[in-house]
Amino acid sequence: DAMGMNMVSKGVQNVLDFLQTDYPDMDIISISGNFCSDKKPAAVNWIEGRGKSVVCEAIIKEDVVKKVLKTSVDALVELNTLKNLAGSAIAGVLGGFNAHASNIVSAIYIATGQDPAQNIESSHCITMMEAVNNREDLHISVTMPCIEVGTVGGGTQLSSQSACLNLLGVKGANMESPGANARLLATVVAGAVLAGELSLMSALAAGQLVRSHMKYNRSTKDM
């Protein structure tokens, strides 16, 4: 249930120490060669995955799209194609075919004691939308190939972060099914990202983004 980087580093250090005994003239440059690639956007993470790879999907009924999100299924599908797919491709992004996945990932990472710097690769996400059920309802999905989370060690031991993990029911190691807590936390991240993508994309499609920012901005006196 640990994220694992520190364990891997300890293991590699022990291997290097062992090899140095047999090969004393061996020149050790560094314990890391950057192919990991940790805390950097890299194609190897986007393609091969790192940590947990999660796909989250949902079907949003037409009446919910209209009444709650104040937009239409067709408008969301078109916006996602032009913004998240075509726009990101024109910009030459790496793993950034989404609206704002990093906002949600960063918030959850800080709240649950993860490494905030790993937001860089953990926010790799492609958001897809299509009309289903005779083009009446919206199918939305987020694919996140490298969510790096742990429920043991590091910042998870801090009091506030520990409390958040307790709220989610994933604190510490899962003794019955090792790794299950970290996997569940990764699914929580992906689910929250999906909700965030749906919210922002709907605000954009409805033309409400700037208005909502002005109304709910933290600097307003009402707050």
PDB file of C-alpha atoms in Angstrom:
ATOM      1  CA  ASP A   1       0.000   0.000   0.000  1.00  0.00           C
ATOM      2  CA  ALA A   2       3.022   2.305  -0.009  1.00  0.00           C
ATOM      3  CA  MET A   3       3.705   4.415  -3.091  1.00  0.00           C
ATOM      4  CA  GLY A   4       6.993   2.528  -3.283  1.00  0.00           C
ATOM      5  CA  MET A   5       9.660   4.989  -4.372  1.00  0.00           C
ATOM      6  CA  ASN A   6      11.554   4.912  -1.085  1.00  0.00           C
ATOM      7  CA  MET A   7      11.442   1.105  -0.950  1.00  0.00           C
ATOM      8  CA  VAL A   8      12.824   0.877  -4.480  1.00  0.00           C
ATOM      9  CA  SER A   9      15.588   3.366  -3.613  1.00  0.00           C
ATOM     10  CA  LYS A  10      16.572   1.336  -0.542  1.00  0.00           C
ATOM     11  CA  GLY A  11      16.640  -1.849  -2.586  1.00  0.00           C
ATOM     12  CA  VAL A  12      18.769  -0.319  -5.323  1.00  0.00           C
ATOM     13  CA  GLN A  13      21.176   1.113  -2.738  1.00  0.00           C
ATOM     14  CA  ASN A  14      21.637  -2.356  -1.219  1.00  0.00           C
ATOM     15  CA  VAL A  15      22.256  -3.861  -4.652  1.00  0.00           C
ATOM     16  CA  LEU A  16      24.832  -1.189  -5.443  1.00  0.00           C
ATOM     17  CA  ASP A  17      26.572  -1.785  -2.111  1.00  0.00           C
ATOM     18  CA  PHE A  18      26.675  -5.517  -2.844  1.00  0.00           C
ATOM     19  CA  LEU A  19      28.089  -4.999  -6.334  1.00  0.00           C
ATOM     20  CA  GLN A  20      30.642  -2.493  -5.069  1.00  0.00           C
ATOM     21  CA  THR A  21      32.061  -5.209  -2.818  1.00  0.00           C
ATOM     22  CA  ASP A  22      32.682  -7.532  -5.761  1.00  0.00           C
ATOM     23  CA  TYR A  23      33.639  -4.745  -8.167  1.00  0.00           C
ATOM     24  CA  PRO A  24      35.437  -2.079  -6.103  1.00  0.00           C
ATOM     25  CA  ASP A  25      36.435  -0.120  -9.215  1.00  0.00           C
ATOM     26  CA  MET A  26      32.785   0.312 -10.265  1.00  0.00           C
ATOM     27  CA  ASP A  27      31.934   3.986 -10.755  1.00  0.00           C
ATOM     28  CA  ILE A  28      28.485   4.778  -9.317  1.00  0.00           C
ATOM     29  CA  ILE A  29      27.157   7.987 -10.816  1.00  0.00           C
ATOM     30  CA  SER A  30      23.708   8.093  -9.204  1.00  0.00           C
ATOM     31  CA  ILE A  31      21.048   5.880  -7.711  1.00  0.00           C
ATOM     32  CA  SER A  32      18.566   7.297 -10.261  1.00  0.00           C
ATOM     33  CA  GLY A  33      18.983   7.543 -14.011  1.00  0.00           C
ATOM     34  CA  ASN A  34      15.718   9.489 -14.637  1.00  0.00           C
ATOM     35  CA  PHE A  35      14.041   6.800 -16.734  1.00  0.00           C
ATOM     36  CA  CYS A  36      11.621   6.402 -13.794  1.00  0.00           C
ATOM     37  CA  SER A  37      10.499   9.226 -14.704  1.00  0.00           C
ATOM     38  CA  ASP A  38       9.563  10.758 -11.378  1.00  0.00           C
ATOM     39  CA  LYS A  39       8.033  14.244 -11.091  1.00  0.00           C
ATOM     40  CA  LYS A  40       8.449  14.942 -14.809  1.00  0.00           C
ATOM     41  CA  PRO A  41       6.080  14.689 -17.775  1.00  0.00           C
ATOM     42  CA  ALA A  42       7.354  11.750 -19.815  1.00  0.00           C
ATOM     43  CA  ALA A  43       6.027   9.662 -22.689  1.00  0.00           C
ATOM     44  CA  VAL A  44       7.114   6.454 -20.934  1.00  0.00           C
ATOM     45  CA  ASN A  45       4.672   7.164 -18.085  1.00  0.00           C
ATOM     46  CA  TRP A  46       1.871   8.140 -20.480  1.00  0.00           C
ATOM     47  CA  ILE A  47       2.333   4.958 -22.530  1.00  0.00           C
ATOM     48  CA  GLU A  48       3.465   2.341 -20.007  1.00  0.00           C
ATOM     49  CA  GLY A  49       1.781   3.702 -16.896  1.00  0.00           C
ATOM     50  CA  ARG A  50       3.322   4.266 -13.476  1.00  0.00           C
ATOM     51  CA  GLY A  51       1.805   3.620 -10.080  1.00  0.00           C
ATOM     52  CA  LYS A  52      -1.878   2.886 -10.655  1.00  0.00           C
ATOM     53  CA  SER A  53      -3.627   3.009 -14.039  1.00  0.00           C
ATOM     54  CA  VAL A  54      -7.313   3.845 -13.710  1.00  0.00           C
ATOM     55  CA  VAL A  55     -10.271   4.310 -16.071  1.00  0.00           C
ATOM     56  CA  CYS A  56     -13.397   5.913 -14.636  1.00  0.00           C
ATOM     57  CA  GLU A  57     -16.646   6.330 -16.563  1.00  0.00           C
ATOM     58  CA  ALA A  58     -20.236   7.411 -16.054  1.00  0.00           C
ATOM     59  CA  ILE A  59     -23.449   7.963 -17.976  1.00  0.00           C
ATOM     60  CA  ILE A  60     -25.152  11.278 -17.243  1.00  0.00           C
ATOM     61  CA  LYS A  61     -28.828  11.342 -18.134  1.00  0.00           C
ATOM     62  CA  GLU A  62     -30.092  14.033 -20.502  1.00  0.00           C
ATOM     63  CA  ASP A  63     -32.362  15.669 -17.912  1.00  0.00           C
ATOM     64  CA  VAL A  64     -29.420  16.001 -15.496  1.00  0.00           C
ATOM     65  CA  VAL A  65     -27.294  17.590 -18.205  1.00  0.00           C
ATOM     66  CA  LYS A  66     -30.045  20.112 -18.924  1.00  0.00           C
ATOM     67  CA  LYS A  67     -31.359  20.862 -15.424  1.00  0.00           C
ATOM     68  CA  VAL A  68     -28.216  20.561 -13.300  1.00  0.00           C
ATOM     69  CA  LEU A  69     -25.353  21.264 -15.691  1.00  0.00           C
ATOM     70  CA  LYS A  70     -27.354  23.861 -17.693  1.00  0.00           C
ATOM     71  CA  THR A  71     -26.110  22.671 -21.073  1.00  0.00           C
ATOM     72  CA  SER A  72     -26.742  19.940 -23.651  1.00  0.00           C
ATOM     73  CA  VAL A  73     -25.166  16.573 -24.478  1.00  0.00           C
ATOM     74  CA  ASP A  74     -24.247  17.669 -28.002  1.00  0.00           C
ATOM     75  CA  ALA A  75     -22.621  20.862 -26.736  1.00  0.00           C
ATOM     76  CA  LEU A  76     -20.459  18.949 -24.254  1.00  0.00           C
ATOM     77  CA  VAL A  77     -19.376  16.364 -26.829  1.00  0.00           C
ATOM     78  CA  GLU A  78     -18.438  19.075 -29.341  1.00  0.00           C
ATOM     79  CA  LEU A  79     -16.567  21.114 -26.720  1.00  0.00           C
ATOM     80  CA  ASN A  80     -14.611  18.102 -25.514  1.00  0.00           C
ATOM     81  CA  THR A  81     -13.549  17.254 -29.076  1.00  0.00           C
ATOM     82  CA  LEU A  82     -12.470  20.782 -29.918  1.00  0.00           C
ATOM     83  CA  LYS A  83     -10.916  21.732 -26.566  1.00  0.00           C
ATOM     84  CA  ASN A  84      -9.581  18.634 -24.820  1.00  0.00           C
ATOM     85  CA  LEU A  85      -8.633  16.692 -27.936  1.00  0.00           C
ATOM     86  CA  ALA A  86      -7.967  19.038 -30.875  1.00  0.00           C
ATOM     87  CA  GLY A  87      -6.843  22.028 -28.805  1.00  0.00           C
ATOM     88  CA  SER A  88      -4.471  19.951 -26.711  1.00  0.00           C
ATOM     89  CA  ALA A  89      -3.069  18.278 -29.831  1.00  0.00           C
ATOM     90  CA  ILE A  90      -2.355  21.660 -31.433  1.00  0.00           C
ATOM     91  CA  ALA A  91      -0.566  22.716 -28.253  1.00  0.00           C
ATOM     92  CA  GLY A  92       1.558  19.561 -28.384  1.00  0.00           C
ATOM     93  CA  VAL A  93       0.662  18.472 -24.856  1.00  0.00           C
ATOM     94  CA  LEU A  94       1.927  15.283 -23.248  1.00  0.00           C
ATOM     95  CA  GLY A  95      -0.821  13.544 -21.314  1.00  0.00           C
ATOM     96  CA  GLY A  96      -2.854  16.712 -20.995  1.00  0.00           C
ATOM     97  CA  PHE A  97      -5.974  15.925 -22.998  1.00  0.00           C
ATOM     98  CA  ASN A  98      -8.232  17.183 -20.227  1.00  0.00           C
ATOM     99  CA  ALA A  99      -9.710  20.386 -18.822  1.00  0.00           C
ATOM    100  CA  HIS A 100      -8.122  20.616 -15.361  1.00  0.00           C
ATOM    101  CA  ALA A 101      -7.300  17.200 -13.925  1.00  0.00           C
ATOM    102  CA  SER A 102      -4.290  18.605 -12.075  1.00  0.00           C
ATOM    103  CA  ASN A 103      -6.514  20.839  -9.918  1.00  0.00           C
ATOM    104  CA  ILE A 104      -8.261  17.822  -8.424  1.00  0.00           C
ATOM    105  CA  VAL A 105      -5.139  15.653  -8.202  1.00  0.00           C
ATOM    106  CA  SER A 106      -3.198  18.388  -6.386  1.00  0.00           C
ATOM    107  CA  ALA A 107      -5.992  18.983  -3.880  1.00  0.00           C
ATOM    108  CA  ILE A 108      -6.404  15.292  -3.026  1.00  0.00           C
ATOM    109  CA  TYR A 109      -2.638  14.745  -2.846  1.00  0.00           C
ATOM    110  CA  ILE A 110      -2.159  17.557  -0.348  1.00  0.00           C
ATOM    111  CA  ALA A 111      -5.187  16.464   1.696  1.00  0.00           C
ATOM    112  CA  THR A 112      -4.137  12.807   1.897  1.00  0.00           C
ATOM    113  CA  GLY A 113      -0.376  13.188   2.386  1.00  0.00           C
ATOM    114  CA  GLN A 114       0.818  12.246  -1.084  1.00  0.00           C
ATOM    115  CA  ASP A 115       3.845  13.812  -2.814  1.00  0.00           C
ATOM    116  CA  PRO A 116       2.428  17.014  -4.386  1.00  0.00           C
ATOM    117  CA  ALA A 117       5.273  17.105  -6.917  1.00  0.00           C
ATOM    118  CA  GLN A 118       4.050  13.823  -8.382  1.00  0.00           C
ATOM    119  CA  ASN A 119       0.982  15.728  -9.528  1.00  0.00           C
ATOM    120  CA  ILE A 120       2.964  16.305 -12.734  1.00  0.00           C
ATOM    121  CA  GLU A 121       2.692  12.783 -14.061  1.00  0.00           C
ATOM    122  CA  SER A 122      -0.284  11.709 -11.952  1.00  0.00           C
ATOM    123  CA  SER A 123      -2.408  14.336 -13.734  1.00  0.00           C
ATOM    124  CA  HIS A 124      -1.864  12.667 -17.112  1.00  0.00           C
ATOM    125  CA  CYS A 125      -5.445  12.223 -18.234  1.00  0.00           C
ATOM    126  CA  ILE A 126      -7.510  11.954 -21.392  1.00  0.00           C
ATOM    127  CA  THR A 127     -11.163  12.938 -21.054  1.00  0.00           C
ATOM    128  CA  MET A 128     -13.614  11.433 -23.536  1.00  0.00           C
ATOM    129  CA  MET A 129     -17.277  12.283 -24.108  1.00  0.00           C
ATOM    130  CA  GLU A 130     -19.846  10.807 -26.474  1.00  0.00           C
ATOM    131  CA  ALA A 131     -23.604  10.792 -26.906  1.00  0.00           C
ATOM    132  CA  VAL A 132     -25.241   7.436 -26.116  1.00  0.00           C
ATOM    133  CA  ASN A 133     -28.736   5.947 -25.842  1.00  0.00           C
ATOM    134  CA  ASN A 134     -29.951   7.431 -29.149  1.00  0.00           C
ATOM    135  CA  ARG A 135     -27.791  10.507 -28.512  1.00  0.00           C
ATOM    136  CA  GLU A 136     -29.911  11.461 -25.508  1.00  0.00           C
ATOM    137  CA  ASP A 137     -27.441  10.801 -22.659  1.00  0.00           C
ATOM    138  CA  LEU A 138     -23.781  11.633 -22.099  1.00  0.00           C
ATOM    139  CA  HIS A 139     -21.062   9.032 -21.635  1.00  0.00           C
ATOM    140  CA  ILE A 140     -17.955  10.545 -20.018  1.00  0.00           C
ATOM    141  CA  SER A 141     -14.708   8.813 -19.111  1.00  0.00           C
ATOM    142  CA  VAL A 142     -11.274   9.722 -17.821  1.00  0.00           C
ATOM    143  CA  THR A 143      -8.244   7.531 -18.441  1.00  0.00           C
ATOM    144  CA  MET A 144      -5.358   8.132 -16.036  1.00  0.00           C
ATOM    145  CA  PRO A 145      -2.355   5.812 -16.588  1.00  0.00           C
ATOM    146  CA  CYS A 146      -0.042   6.927 -13.791  1.00  0.00           C
ATOM    147  CA  ILE A 147      -1.745   7.832 -10.514  1.00  0.00           C
ATOM    148  CA  GLU A 148       1.001   7.574  -7.885  1.00  0.00           C
ATOM    149  CA  VAL A 149      -0.506   7.150  -4.439  1.00  0.00           C
ATOM    150  CA  GLY A 150       0.139   5.327  -1.195  1.00  0.00           C
ATOM    151  CA  THR A 151      -1.609   4.933   2.147  1.00  0.00           C
ATOM    152  CA  VAL A 152       1.529   4.042   4.110  1.00  0.00           C
ATOM    153  CA  GLY A 153       4.556   6.180   4.966  1.00  0.00           C
ATOM    154  CA  GLY A 154       5.539   9.722   4.048  1.00  0.00           C
ATOM    155  CA  GLY A 155       2.965  12.453   4.533  1.00  0.00           C
ATOM    156  CA  THR A 156       0.184   9.940   5.208  1.00  0.00           C
ATOM    157  CA  GLN A 157       1.380   9.894   8.817  1.00  0.00           C
ATOM    158  CA  LEU A 158       0.625  13.595   9.397  1.00  0.00           C
ATOM    159  CA  SER A 159      -2.417  14.167  11.606  1.00  0.00           C
ATOM    160  CA  SER A 160      -4.673  16.039   9.169  1.00  0.00           C
ATOM    161  CA  GLN A 161      -3.718  13.847   6.237  1.00  0.00           C
ATOM    162  CA  SER A 162      -4.189  10.726   8.333  1.00  0.00           C
ATOM    163  CA  ALA A 163      -7.663  11.944   9.270  1.00  0.00           C
ATOM    164  CA  CYS A 164      -8.575  12.404   5.596  1.00  0.00           C
ATOM    165  CA  LEU A 165      -7.397   8.883   4.777  1.00  0.00           C
ATOM    166  CA  ASN A 166      -9.505   7.611   7.692  1.00  0.00           C
ATOM    167  CA  LEU A 167     -12.554   9.395   6.277  1.00  0.00           C
ATOM    168  CA  LEU A 168     -12.013   7.564   2.989  1.00  0.00           C
ATOM    169  CA  GLY A 169     -11.478   4.258   4.789  1.00  0.00           C
ATOM    170  CA  VAL A 170      -8.054   3.684   3.261  1.00  0.00           C
ATOM    171  CA  LYS A 171      -5.563   4.620   5.989  1.00  0.00           C
ATOM    172  CA  GLY A 172      -2.538   2.372   6.425  1.00  0.00           C
ATOM    173  CA  ALA A 173      -1.943  -1.070   4.975  1.00  0.00           C
ATOM    174  CA  ASN A 174      -4.736  -3.425   4.057  1.00  0.00           C
ATOM    175  CA  MET A 175      -3.842  -6.618   5.905  1.00  0.00           C
ATOM    176  CA  GLU A 176      -6.419  -8.801   4.149  1.00  0.00           C
ATOM    177  CA  SER A 177      -5.601  -7.702   0.598  1.00  0.00           C
ATOM    178  CA  PRO A 178      -2.203  -5.955   0.390  1.00  0.00           C
ATOM    179  CA  GLY A 179      -2.337  -2.945  -1.896  1.00  0.00           C
ATOM    180  CA  ALA A 180      -6.131  -2.661  -1.848  1.00  0.00           C
ATOM    181  CA  ASN A 181      -6.116   0.621   0.085  1.00  0.00           C
ATOM    182  CA  ALA A 182      -3.774   2.322  -2.360  1.00  0.00           C
ATOM    183  CA  ARG A 183      -5.802   1.001  -5.297  1.00  0.00           C
ATOM    184  CA  LEU A 184      -9.008   2.338  -3.771  1.00  0.00           C
ATOM    185  CA  LEU A 185      -7.404   5.737  -3.183  1.00  0.00           C
ATOM    186  CA  ALA A 186      -6.386   5.819  -6.858  1.00  0.00           C
ATOM    187  CA  THR A 187      -9.982   5.170  -7.891  1.00  0.00           C
ATOM    188  CA  VAL A 188     -11.117   7.999  -5.609  1.00  0.00           C
ATOM    189  CA  VAL A 189      -8.699  10.323  -7.398  1.00  0.00           C
ATOM    190  CA  ALA A 190      -9.988   9.285 -10.826  1.00  0.00           C
ATOM    191  CA  GLY A 191     -13.626   9.586  -9.753  1.00  0.00           C
ATOM    192  CA  ALA A 192     -13.040  13.074  -8.402  1.00  0.00           C
ATOM    193  CA  VAL A 193     -11.249  14.060 -11.611  1.00  0.00           C
ATOM    194  CA  LEU A 194     -14.222  12.860 -13.661  1.00  0.00           C
ATOM    195  CA  ALA A 195     -16.571  14.997 -11.553  1.00  0.00           C
ATOM    196  CA  GLY A 196     -14.267  17.986 -11.931  1.00  0.00           C
ATOM    197  CA  GLU A 197     -14.045  17.553 -15.690  1.00  0.00           C
ATOM    198  CA  LEU A 198     -17.830  17.375 -15.960  1.00  0.00           C
ATOM    199  CA  SER A 199     -18.224  20.507 -13.835  1.00  0.00           C
ATOM    200  CA  LEU A 200     -15.713  22.697 -15.655  1.00  0.00           C
ATOM    201  CA  MET A 201     -16.700  21.539 -19.142  1.00  0.00           C
ATOM    202  CA  SER A 202     -20.352  22.238 -18.363  1.00  0.00           C
ATOM    203  CA  ALA A 203     -19.502  25.708 -17.080  1.00  0.00           C
ATOM    204  CA  LEU A 204     -17.566  26.402 -20.271  1.00  0.00           C
ATOM    205  CA  ALA A 205     -20.312  25.040 -22.526  1.00  0.00           C
ATOM    206  CA  ALA A 206     -22.922  27.126 -20.694  1.00  0.00           C
ATOM    207  CA  GLY A 207     -20.746  30.256 -20.777  1.00  0.00           C
ATOM    208  CA  GLN A 208     -20.759  30.470 -16.983  1.00  0.00           C
ATOM    209  CA  LEU A 209     -17.058  30.136 -16.159  1.00  0.00           C
ATOM    210  CA  VAL A 210     -16.113  33.808 -15.710  1.00  0.00           C
ATOM    211  CA  ARG A 211     -19.419  34.655 -14.025  1.00  0.00           C
ATOM    212  CA  SER A 212     -19.005  31.881 -11.471  1.00  0.00           C
ATOM    213  CA  HIS A 213     -15.417  32.926 -10.808  1.00  0.00           C
ATOM    214  CA  MET A 214     -16.533  36.468 -10.117  1.00  0.00           C
ATOM    215  CA  LYS A 215     -19.371  35.279  -7.862  1.00  0.00           C
ATOM    216  CA  TYR A 216     -17.459  32.714  -5.795  1.00  0.00           C
ATOM    217  CA  ASN A 217     -13.945  34.143  -5.847  1.00  0.00           C
ATOM    218  CA  ARG A 218     -12.279  33.784  -2.432  1.00  0.00           C
ATOM    219  CA  SER A 219     -11.388  37.468  -2.319  1.00  0.00           C
ATOM    220  CA  THR A 220     -15.034  38.609  -2.214  1.00  0.00           C
ATOM    221  CA  LYS A 221     -16.319  40.117   1.013  1.00  0.00           C
ATOM    222  CA  ASP A 222     -19.107  37.541   1.296  1.00  0.00           C
ATOM    223  CA  MET A 223     -16.532  34.811   1.817  1.00  0.00           C
TER     224      MET A 223
END
